[in-house]
Amino acid sequence: MAAGAVTFRSVLAVGEFRALWFAELLSQAGDQLARVALSVLVYQRTNSAALTGLTFALTYLPTMIGGILLAGLGDRFPRRTVLVVSDVLRAVLVAAMAVPGVPLWLLCLLLTAVVMANGPFKAAQLALLPDILDEQRYVVGLAVRNVTVQSSQVAGFAGGGLLVSLLDPYLALGLDAATFALSALIIQLGVRWRPAARSAADPVRLTAFGLVWRDPRLRLIASVSWLSLFYIAPESLAAPYAAELGLGALAVGLIMASHPVGSIVGAYVFTRYVSEANRLRTLALMGVLAGIPLVFCLFRPELGTSMILFGLTGAFSTAYTIQCAATATRLLPDSGRAQGIGLLATAALTAQGIGALLAGALADLSGASRAVAFCGAAGVTVALPLTYAWARQRHTVGPRT
């Protein structure tokens, strides 16, 4: 069946999906705006690429704890309830971060708690989508969600760069808190309540790790997801990269926006013009293609060229991300779907956090542009054997019985 048989409009016509879509649009835009504020704030205070990378890493790394330990809440409790409670908790924590004069160490602790709450939210959200959309609409729904997330990142990063250059960065954090509160309200009113997928009396037969590890196809999907360790470098090093080019806060936002702009294009093209068979066939190959543009940063290209390179990486990495999520959902049982998806999502986000930290340390030694180029080359090197392994496994992909 052609990939374009289901349109973005037909997916957005589903009321519950539309509520989730709009809620995520709000909170994601606020998140990216806050990331710009934190990156600029830390770099201004410390003038250190490593500390800037560490702060950016804190917007990803604690998800590992929340995703592994708390993702199962999306199976044990009604998934709408998990979404609403997570949003309310994050609104309160980010509001505390928005208080002017908060010490940097406390800001980092509050940020860690906020990101930990992302784990159960994301797991419950992705586990709920197959209940809202039928199988035919599901992959296109993932693409719509990806376009939404990346579009909000563009608005948050680019708008955040402008806002932070004109106003106090704590304002960005206050706006982020408001988006979480509004997201909770939209989900509560717009998404139907459903009982938990697994009764509290049911034994937990497999941990999230066990669900993934027992299936070689899911293990490969997890490995491909970890390629984000290398491809987060342009975003995490945006401030020192812009500084190398002699540019300021606005350029930081534009660099951060380049990846999501490419992701929007990649999501649309991949789901509308590529057949399901070809999407499966090229899943890991897209990981190879995502790293190649970053290698050219070795020549320290000017801002416009750099943005194009980062956009290409975003397009190819989004292609494999969408197919990884769709394939994993088909392979996981409903009673453990939130756990399994939570672990896979956590793996990708944790990889981004580790990658941001390592890229920052490398940039302190070699410079930001060389660090980005090295990360791209390392990603290609790791993705090549994964491409070969996936070619041997993809023929067995199908719904789990």
Tab-separated table of C-alpha atoms in Angstrom:
chain	number	residue	atom	x	y	z
A	1	MET	CA	0.000	0.000	0.000
A	2	ALA	CA	1.344	3.456	-0.812
A	3	ALA	CA	2.641	5.438	2.096
A	4	GLY	CA	0.466	8.386	1.115
A	5	ALA	CA	-2.856	6.481	1.396
A	6	VAL	CA	-3.464	8.085	4.787
A	7	THR	CA	-3.020	11.846	4.976
A	8	PHE	CA	-1.970	14.097	7.830
A	9	ARG	CA	-5.426	15.681	7.697
A	10	SER	CA	-7.242	12.372	8.177
A	11	VAL	CA	-5.131	11.593	11.246
A	12	LEU	CA	-5.729	15.039	12.745
A	13	ALA	CA	-9.473	14.507	12.207
A	14	VAL	CA	-9.365	12.019	15.111
A	15	GLY	CA	-10.393	14.123	18.119
A	16	GLU	CA	-8.321	12.377	20.796
A	17	PHE	CA	-5.209	12.435	18.651
A	18	ARG	CA	-5.793	16.113	17.977
A	19	ALA	CA	-5.899	16.809	21.718
A	20	LEU	CA	-2.600	14.983	22.278
A	21	TRP	CA	-1.144	16.762	19.263
A	22	PHE	CA	-2.031	20.254	20.482
A	23	ALA	CA	-0.913	19.549	24.048
A	24	GLU	CA	2.469	18.342	22.826
A	25	LEU	CA	2.818	21.317	20.493
A	26	LEU	CA	2.535	23.678	23.467
A	27	SER	CA	4.823	21.899	25.903
A	28	GLN	CA	7.513	21.126	23.303
A	29	ALA	CA	7.729	24.740	22.183
A	30	GLY	CA	8.167	25.787	25.805
A	31	ASP	CA	10.813	23.138	26.380
A	32	GLN	CA	12.974	24.224	23.480
A	33	LEU	CA	12.667	27.867	24.438
A	34	ALA	CA	13.852	26.888	27.930
A	35	ARG	CA	16.797	24.933	26.498
A	36	VAL	CA	18.016	28.021	24.677
A	37	ALA	CA	17.703	30.068	27.853
A	38	LEU	CA	19.655	27.534	29.918
A	39	SER	CA	22.388	27.106	27.280
A	40	VAL	CA	22.933	30.843	26.940
A	41	LEU	CA	22.694	31.436	30.691
A	42	VAL	CA	25.299	28.807	31.570
A	43	TYR	CA	27.679	29.776	28.769
A	44	GLN	CA	27.461	33.447	29.759
A	45	ARG	CA	28.219	32.620	33.403
A	46	THR	CA	31.013	30.087	32.833
A	47	ASN	CA	32.340	30.544	29.254
A	48	SER	CA	32.789	26.752	29.235
A	49	ALA	CA	31.636	24.440	26.426
A	50	ALA	CA	31.898	21.477	28.800
A	51	LEU	CA	29.559	23.017	31.392
A	52	THR	CA	27.198	24.127	28.628
A	53	GLY	CA	27.154	20.549	27.328
A	54	LEU	CA	26.573	19.278	30.871
A	55	THR	CA	23.566	21.557	31.335
A	56	PHE	CA	22.163	20.489	27.963
A	57	ALA	CA	22.789	16.871	28.951
A	58	LEU	CA	20.662	17.388	32.067
A	59	THR	CA	17.706	18.023	29.757
A	60	TYR	CA	18.059	14.377	28.600
A	61	LEU	CA	20.075	12.178	30.973
A	62	PRO	CA	17.658	11.954	33.960
A	63	THR	CA	15.063	10.524	31.586
A	64	MET	CA	17.021	7.290	31.964
A	65	ILE	CA	15.902	7.027	35.593
A	66	GLY	CA	12.337	8.086	34.886
A	67	GLY	CA	12.050	5.932	31.785
A	68	ILE	CA	13.421	2.754	33.329
A	69	LEU	CA	11.903	2.981	36.815
A	70	LEU	CA	8.651	4.812	36.071
A	71	ALA	CA	7.654	3.860	32.501
A	72	GLY	CA	5.669	0.898	33.839
A	73	LEU	CA	3.209	3.349	35.395
A	74	GLY	CA	1.709	3.647	31.920
A	75	ASP	CA	0.759	-0.043	32.101
A	76	ARG	CA	-0.263	-0.146	35.775
A	77	PHE	CA	-2.422	3.000	35.764
A	78	PRO	CA	-4.753	4.616	33.221
A	79	ARG	CA	-2.500	6.243	30.670
A	80	ARG	CA	-4.431	9.513	30.555
A	81	THR	CA	-3.969	9.856	34.310
A	82	VAL	CA	-0.218	9.337	34.002
A	83	LEU	CA	-0.041	12.034	31.319
A	84	VAL	CA	-1.974	14.618	33.336
A	85	VAL	CA	-0.123	14.021	36.614
A	86	SER	CA	3.252	14.200	34.844
A	87	ASP	CA	2.326	17.518	33.217
A	88	VAL	CA	1.139	19.067	36.482
A	89	LEU	CA	4.299	17.969	38.289
A	90	ARG	CA	6.515	19.433	35.573
A	91	ALA	CA	4.578	22.719	35.611
A	92	VAL	CA	5.248	23.133	39.332
A	93	LEU	CA	8.948	22.284	39.059
A	94	VAL	CA	9.621	24.561	36.090
A	95	ALA	CA	7.751	27.395	37.815
A	96	ALA	CA	10.246	27.061	40.670
A	97	MET	CA	13.112	27.251	38.149
A	98	ALA	CA	11.665	30.497	36.808
A	99	VAL	CA	12.217	32.352	40.092
A	100	PRO	CA	14.932	34.976	39.372
A	101	GLY	CA	18.218	34.448	41.165
A	102	VAL	CA	17.870	30.682	41.611
A	103	PRO	CA	21.419	29.321	42.146
A	104	LEU	CA	22.854	27.295	39.282
A	105	TRP	CA	23.145	24.129	41.382
A	106	LEU	CA	19.466	24.323	42.405
A	107	LEU	CA	18.469	25.038	38.829
A	108	CYS	CA	20.216	21.822	37.814
A	109	LEU	CA	18.478	19.803	40.549
A	110	LEU	CA	15.049	21.098	39.548
A	111	LEU	CA	15.849	20.428	35.900
A	112	THR	CA	16.831	16.857	36.772
A	113	ALA	CA	13.460	16.288	38.458
A	114	VAL	CA	11.579	17.771	35.502
A	115	VAL	CA	13.354	15.516	33.031
A	116	MET	CA	12.770	12.438	35.196
A	117	ALA	CA	9.026	13.099	34.840
A	118	ASN	CA	9.430	13.057	31.065
A	119	GLY	CA	10.043	9.294	31.169
A	120	PRO	CA	6.606	8.084	32.316
A	121	PHE	CA	4.885	10.808	30.262
A	122	LYS	CA	6.521	9.782	26.997
A	123	ALA	CA	6.007	6.067	27.674
A	124	ALA	CA	2.297	6.526	28.441
A	125	GLN	CA	1.805	8.824	25.464
A	126	LEU	CA	3.384	6.489	22.905
A	127	ALA	CA	1.622	3.464	24.426
A	128	LEU	CA	-1.722	5.272	24.164
A	129	LEU	CA	-1.402	6.182	20.483
A	130	PRO	CA	-2.154	2.650	19.137
A	131	ASP	CA	-5.402	2.720	21.177
A	132	ILE	CA	-6.408	5.972	19.485
A	133	LEU	CA	-5.224	5.284	15.915
A	134	ASP	CA	-5.708	2.103	13.892
A	135	GLU	CA	-2.663	0.395	12.360
A	136	GLN	CA	-3.120	2.110	8.998
A	137	ARG	CA	-3.040	5.571	10.570
A	138	TYR	CA	-0.433	4.829	13.216
A	139	VAL	CA	2.788	5.409	11.232
A	140	VAL	CA	1.360	8.600	9.719
A	141	GLY	CA	0.286	9.628	13.215
A	142	LEU	CA	3.880	9.210	14.373
A	143	ALA	CA	4.978	11.418	11.486
A	144	VAL	CA	2.404	14.078	12.394
A	145	ARG	CA	3.632	13.938	15.980
A	146	ASN	CA	7.232	14.223	14.821
A	147	VAL	CA	6.453	17.211	12.613
A	148	THR	CA	4.673	18.789	15.576
A	149	VAL	CA	7.596	18.200	17.927
A	150	GLN	CA	10.146	19.475	15.420
A	151	SER	CA	8.018	22.484	14.430
A	152	SER	CA	7.671	23.459	18.061
A	153	GLN	CA	11.423	23.035	18.438
A	154	VAL	CA	11.975	25.415	15.532
A	155	ALA	CA	9.664	27.981	17.111
A	156	GLY	CA	11.146	27.439	20.561
A	157	PHE	CA	14.790	27.497	19.475
A	158	ALA	CA	14.572	30.373	16.990
A	159	GLY	CA	12.089	32.356	19.080
A	160	GLY	CA	14.048	31.503	22.199
A	161	GLY	CA	17.244	32.869	20.708
A	162	LEU	CA	15.489	36.150	19.934
A	163	LEU	CA	13.698	36.293	23.306
A	164	VAL	CA	16.817	35.557	25.318
A	165	SER	CA	18.776	38.161	23.346
A	166	LEU	CA	16.165	40.792	24.259
A	167	LEU	CA	14.752	39.769	27.623
A	168	ASP	CA	15.633	37.930	30.838
A	169	PRO	CA	16.064	34.139	30.273
A	170	TYR	CA	13.941	33.392	33.351
A	171	LEU	CA	10.925	34.577	31.373
A	172	ALA	CA	11.442	31.622	29.035
A	173	LEU	CA	11.282	29.239	31.989
A	174	GLY	CA	8.050	30.832	33.194
A	175	LEU	CA	6.481	30.365	29.767
A	176	ASP	CA	7.593	26.725	29.784
A	177	ALA	CA	5.784	26.150	33.096
A	178	ALA	CA	2.597	27.627	31.632
A	179	THR	CA	2.730	25.294	28.617
A	180	PHE	CA	2.865	22.237	30.887
A	181	ALA	CA	-0.175	23.412	32.838
A	182	LEU	CA	-2.177	24.052	29.677
A	183	SER	CA	-1.101	20.688	28.233
A	184	ALA	CA	-2.475	18.904	31.314
A	185	LEU	CA	-5.832	20.661	30.917
A	186	ILE	CA	-6.118	19.806	27.213
A	187	ILE	CA	-5.350	16.118	27.800
A	188	GLN	CA	-7.818	15.895	30.703
A	189	LEU	CA	-10.626	17.371	28.604
A	190	GLY	CA	-9.794	15.954	25.192
A	191	VAL	CA	-8.640	12.358	25.754
A	192	ARG	CA	-11.025	9.603	26.822
A	193	TRP	CA	-10.272	7.723	30.032
A	194	ARG	CA	-9.310	4.068	29.553
A	195	PRO	CA	-8.579	1.443	32.205
A	196	ALA	CA	-5.013	0.351	32.845
A	197	ALA	CA	-3.575	-2.146	30.363
A	198	ARG	CA	-2.483	-4.397	33.212
A	199	SER	CA	-4.285	-4.955	36.496
A	200	ALA	CA	-2.398	-4.111	39.668
A	201	ALA	CA	-2.932	-7.744	40.697
A	202	ASP	CA	-1.179	-9.094	37.603
A	203	PRO	CA	2.400	-10.214	38.135
A	204	VAL	CA	5.131	-8.439	36.212
A	205	ARG	CA	6.472	-11.290	34.088
A	206	LEU	CA	9.204	-9.354	32.333
A	207	THR	CA	11.000	-6.131	33.067
A	208	ALA	CA	11.277	-3.516	30.338
A	209	PHE	CA	14.802	-4.710	29.692
A	210	GLY	CA	13.577	-8.312	29.400
A	211	LEU	CA	10.850	-7.336	26.918
A	212	VAL	CA	13.416	-5.780	24.617
A	213	TRP	CA	16.352	-8.118	25.173
A	214	ARG	CA	14.495	-11.340	24.351
A	215	ASP	CA	13.776	-10.162	20.806
A	216	PRO	CA	16.799	-9.618	18.511
A	217	ARG	CA	14.770	-7.230	16.369
A	218	LEU	CA	14.028	-5.000	19.352
A	219	ARG	CA	17.671	-5.172	20.405
A	220	LEU	CA	18.671	-3.853	16.990
A	221	ILE	CA	16.057	-1.109	17.178
A	222	ALA	CA	17.485	-0.060	20.539
A	223	SER	CA	20.983	0.005	19.038
A	224	VAL	CA	19.870	2.174	16.122
A	225	SER	CA	18.171	4.525	18.596
A	226	TRP	CA	21.517	4.986	20.331
A	227	LEU	CA	22.935	6.648	17.216
A	228	SER	CA	21.458	9.845	18.637
A	229	LEU	CA	24.511	9.828	20.927
A	230	PHE	CA	26.489	11.167	17.962
A	231	TYR	CA	23.866	13.279	16.231
A	232	ILE	CA	22.978	15.508	19.191
A	233	ALA	CA	26.337	17.305	18.865
A	234	PRO	CA	25.173	20.310	16.764
A	235	GLU	CA	22.386	21.190	19.215
A	236	SER	CA	24.409	20.634	22.375
A	237	LEU	CA	27.346	22.677	21.034
A	238	ALA	CA	25.247	25.445	19.494
A	239	ALA	CA	26.569	28.162	21.822
A	240	PRO	CA	30.316	27.435	21.401
A	241	TYR	CA	29.780	26.684	17.668
A	242	ALA	CA	28.183	30.106	17.202
A	243	ALA	CA	30.994	31.666	19.216
A	244	GLU	CA	33.572	30.121	16.851
A	245	LEU	CA	31.761	31.853	13.995
A	246	GLY	CA	31.781	35.151	15.916
A	247	LEU	CA	27.993	35.140	16.361
A	248	GLY	CA	25.658	35.577	19.345
A	249	ALA	CA	22.444	34.296	20.961
A	250	LEU	CA	20.278	34.586	17.843
A	251	ALA	CA	22.670	32.306	15.951
A	252	VAL	CA	22.500	29.814	18.839
A	253	GLY	CA	18.752	29.549	18.355
A	254	LEU	CA	19.092	29.216	14.575
A	255	ILE	CA	21.669	26.435	14.878
A	256	MET	CA	19.434	24.571	17.324
A	257	ALA	CA	16.488	25.025	14.951
A	258	SER	CA	18.315	23.532	11.944
A	259	HIS	CA	17.939	19.908	13.039
A	260	PRO	CA	14.163	20.123	13.663
A	261	VAL	CA	13.601	21.922	10.340
A	262	GLY	CA	15.271	19.010	8.590
A	263	SER	CA	13.229	16.608	10.690
A	264	ILE	CA	9.978	18.156	9.486
A	265	VAL	CA	10.979	17.603	5.873
A	266	GLY	CA	12.272	14.097	6.605
A	267	ALA	CA	9.082	13.021	8.393
A	268	TYR	CA	6.858	14.238	5.581
A	269	VAL	CA	8.880	12.716	2.744
A	270	PHE	CA	9.553	9.420	4.521
A	271	THR	CA	5.917	8.674	5.372
A	272	ARG	CA	4.260	10.114	2.282
A	273	TYR	CA	6.533	8.942	-0.514
A	274	VAL	CA	8.318	5.854	0.846
A	275	SER	CA	6.456	2.533	0.973
A	276	GLU	CA	6.269	0.500	4.173
A	277	ALA	CA	8.601	-2.159	2.733
A	278	ASN	CA	11.224	0.436	1.851
A	279	ARG	CA	10.868	2.133	5.232
A	280	LEU	CA	11.733	-1.174	6.894
A	281	ARG	CA	14.543	-1.867	4.436
A	282	THR	CA	16.287	1.480	4.972
A	283	LEU	CA	15.763	1.801	8.739
A	284	ALA	CA	19.426	1.388	9.731
A	285	LEU	CA	20.808	2.833	6.489
A	286	MET	CA	19.262	6.166	7.434
A	287	GLY	CA	21.534	6.116	10.464
A	288	VAL	CA	24.559	6.029	8.168
A	289	LEU	CA	23.274	8.886	6.019
A	290	ALA	CA	22.516	11.000	9.098
A	291	GLY	CA	26.175	11.161	10.088
A	292	ILE	CA	27.742	12.065	6.747
A	293	PRO	CA	26.723	15.790	6.664
A	294	LEU	CA	28.304	16.428	10.071
A	295	VAL	CA	31.725	15.324	8.807
A	296	PHE	CA	31.868	18.453	6.619
A	297	CYS	CA	31.884	20.640	9.732
A	298	LEU	CA	35.598	19.838	9.877
A	299	PHE	CA	36.000	22.739	7.420
A	300	ARG	CA	34.128	25.152	9.732
A	301	PRO	CA	31.474	26.254	7.201
A	302	GLU	CA	29.644	29.546	7.626
A	303	LEU	CA	26.285	29.702	9.405
A	304	GLY	CA	24.016	29.089	6.398
A	305	THR	CA	25.951	26.052	5.184
A	306	SER	CA	26.147	24.653	8.706
A	307	MET	CA	22.386	24.943	9.069
A	308	ILE	CA	21.863	22.991	5.826
A	309	LEU	CA	24.201	20.230	7.019
A	310	PHE	CA	22.466	20.017	10.380
A	311	GLY	CA	19.077	19.950	8.622
A	312	LEU	CA	20.133	16.962	6.500
A	313	THR	CA	21.174	15.111	9.634
A	314	GLY	CA	17.787	15.911	11.136
A	315	ALA	CA	15.941	14.570	8.072
A	316	PHE	CA	17.747	11.230	7.968
A	317	SER	CA	17.735	10.676	11.729
A	318	THR	CA	13.997	11.373	11.858
A	319	ALA	CA	13.397	8.748	9.175
A	320	TYR	CA	14.931	5.955	11.256
A	321	THR	CA	13.388	7.284	14.489
A	322	ILE	CA	9.837	7.074	13.124
A	323	GLN	CA	10.316	3.568	11.759
A	324	CYS	CA	11.981	2.382	14.978
A	325	ALA	CA	8.963	3.533	17.002
A	326	ALA	CA	6.412	2.024	14.590
A	327	THR	CA	8.190	-1.330	14.391
A	328	ALA	CA	8.734	-1.585	18.134
A	329	THR	CA	5.042	-0.935	18.794
A	330	ARG	CA	4.094	-3.834	16.504
A	331	LEU	CA	6.474	-6.164	18.326
A	332	LEU	CA	5.546	-5.315	21.931
A	333	PRO	CA	2.498	-6.785	23.754
A	334	ASP	CA	-0.075	-4.242	24.994
A	335	SER	CA	0.374	-5.251	28.646
A	336	GLY	CA	4.044	-4.278	28.461
A	337	ARG	CA	3.881	-1.646	25.749
A	338	ALA	CA	4.535	1.361	27.972
A	339	GLN	CA	7.463	-0.392	29.635
A	340	GLY	CA	9.059	-1.438	26.355
A	341	ILE	CA	8.468	1.835	24.538
A	342	GLY	CA	9.594	3.708	27.629
A	343	LEU	CA	12.882	1.833	27.652
A	344	LEU	CA	13.510	2.424	23.947
A	345	ALA	CA	12.648	6.118	24.225
A	346	THR	CA	14.823	6.335	27.310
A	347	ALA	CA	17.704	4.717	25.458
A	348	ALA	CA	17.537	7.379	22.746
A	349	LEU	CA	17.253	10.283	25.172
A	350	THR	CA	19.974	8.906	27.429
A	351	ALA	CA	22.236	8.549	24.415
A	352	GLN	CA	21.562	12.192	23.568
A	353	GLY	CA	22.468	13.228	27.096
A	354	ILE	CA	25.697	11.231	27.082
A	355	GLY	CA	26.489	12.525	23.601
A	356	ALA	CA	25.943	16.131	24.691
A	357	LEU	CA	28.286	15.638	27.638
A	358	LEU	CA	31.011	13.964	25.559
A	359	ALA	CA	30.690	16.478	22.725
A	360	GLY	CA	31.135	19.327	25.191
A	361	ALA	CA	34.284	17.777	26.639
A	362	LEU	CA	35.645	17.104	23.147
A	363	ALA	CA	34.870	20.670	22.039
A	364	ASP	CA	36.907	22.044	24.948
A	365	LEU	CA	39.893	20.097	23.584
A	366	SER	CA	39.503	20.501	19.829
A	367	GLY	CA	36.903	23.210	19.164
A	368	ALA	CA	33.188	22.906	18.476
A	369	SER	CA	33.301	22.417	14.696
A	370	ARG	CA	35.889	19.638	14.904
A	371	ALA	CA	33.924	17.963	17.691
A	372	VAL	CA	30.766	17.947	15.536
A	373	ALA	CA	32.714	16.471	12.607
A	374	PHE	CA	34.201	13.739	14.787
A	375	CYS	CA	30.751	12.825	16.141
A	376	GLY	CA	29.403	12.512	12.599
A	377	ALA	CA	32.242	10.219	11.536
A	378	ALA	CA	31.823	8.075	14.654
A	379	GLY	CA	28.090	7.757	13.980
A	380	VAL	CA	28.678	6.521	10.436
A	381	THR	CA	31.225	3.990	11.694
A	382	VAL	CA	28.806	2.551	14.256
A	383	ALA	CA	25.791	2.581	11.908
A	384	LEU	CA	27.428	0.541	9.138
A	385	PRO	CA	27.433	-2.835	10.964
A	386	LEU	CA	23.907	-2.116	12.253
A	387	THR	CA	22.775	-1.720	8.641
A	388	TYR	CA	24.142	-5.153	7.791
A	389	ALA	CA	22.545	-6.741	10.875
A	390	TRP	CA	19.156	-5.158	10.141
A	391	ALA	CA	19.221	-6.457	6.564
A	392	ARG	CA	19.293	-9.978	8.029
A	393	GLN	CA	16.496	-9.386	10.564
A	394	ARG	CA	13.945	-7.123	8.866
A	395	HIS	CA	12.232	-9.982	6.979
A	396	THR	CA	10.981	-11.376	10.289
A	397	VAL	CA	9.311	-8.166	11.461
A	398	GLY	CA	5.599	-8.542	12.089
A	399	PRO	CA	2.961	-8.157	14.794
A	400	ARG	CA	3.675	-10.056	17.980
A	401	THR	CA	1.143	-12.699	18.857
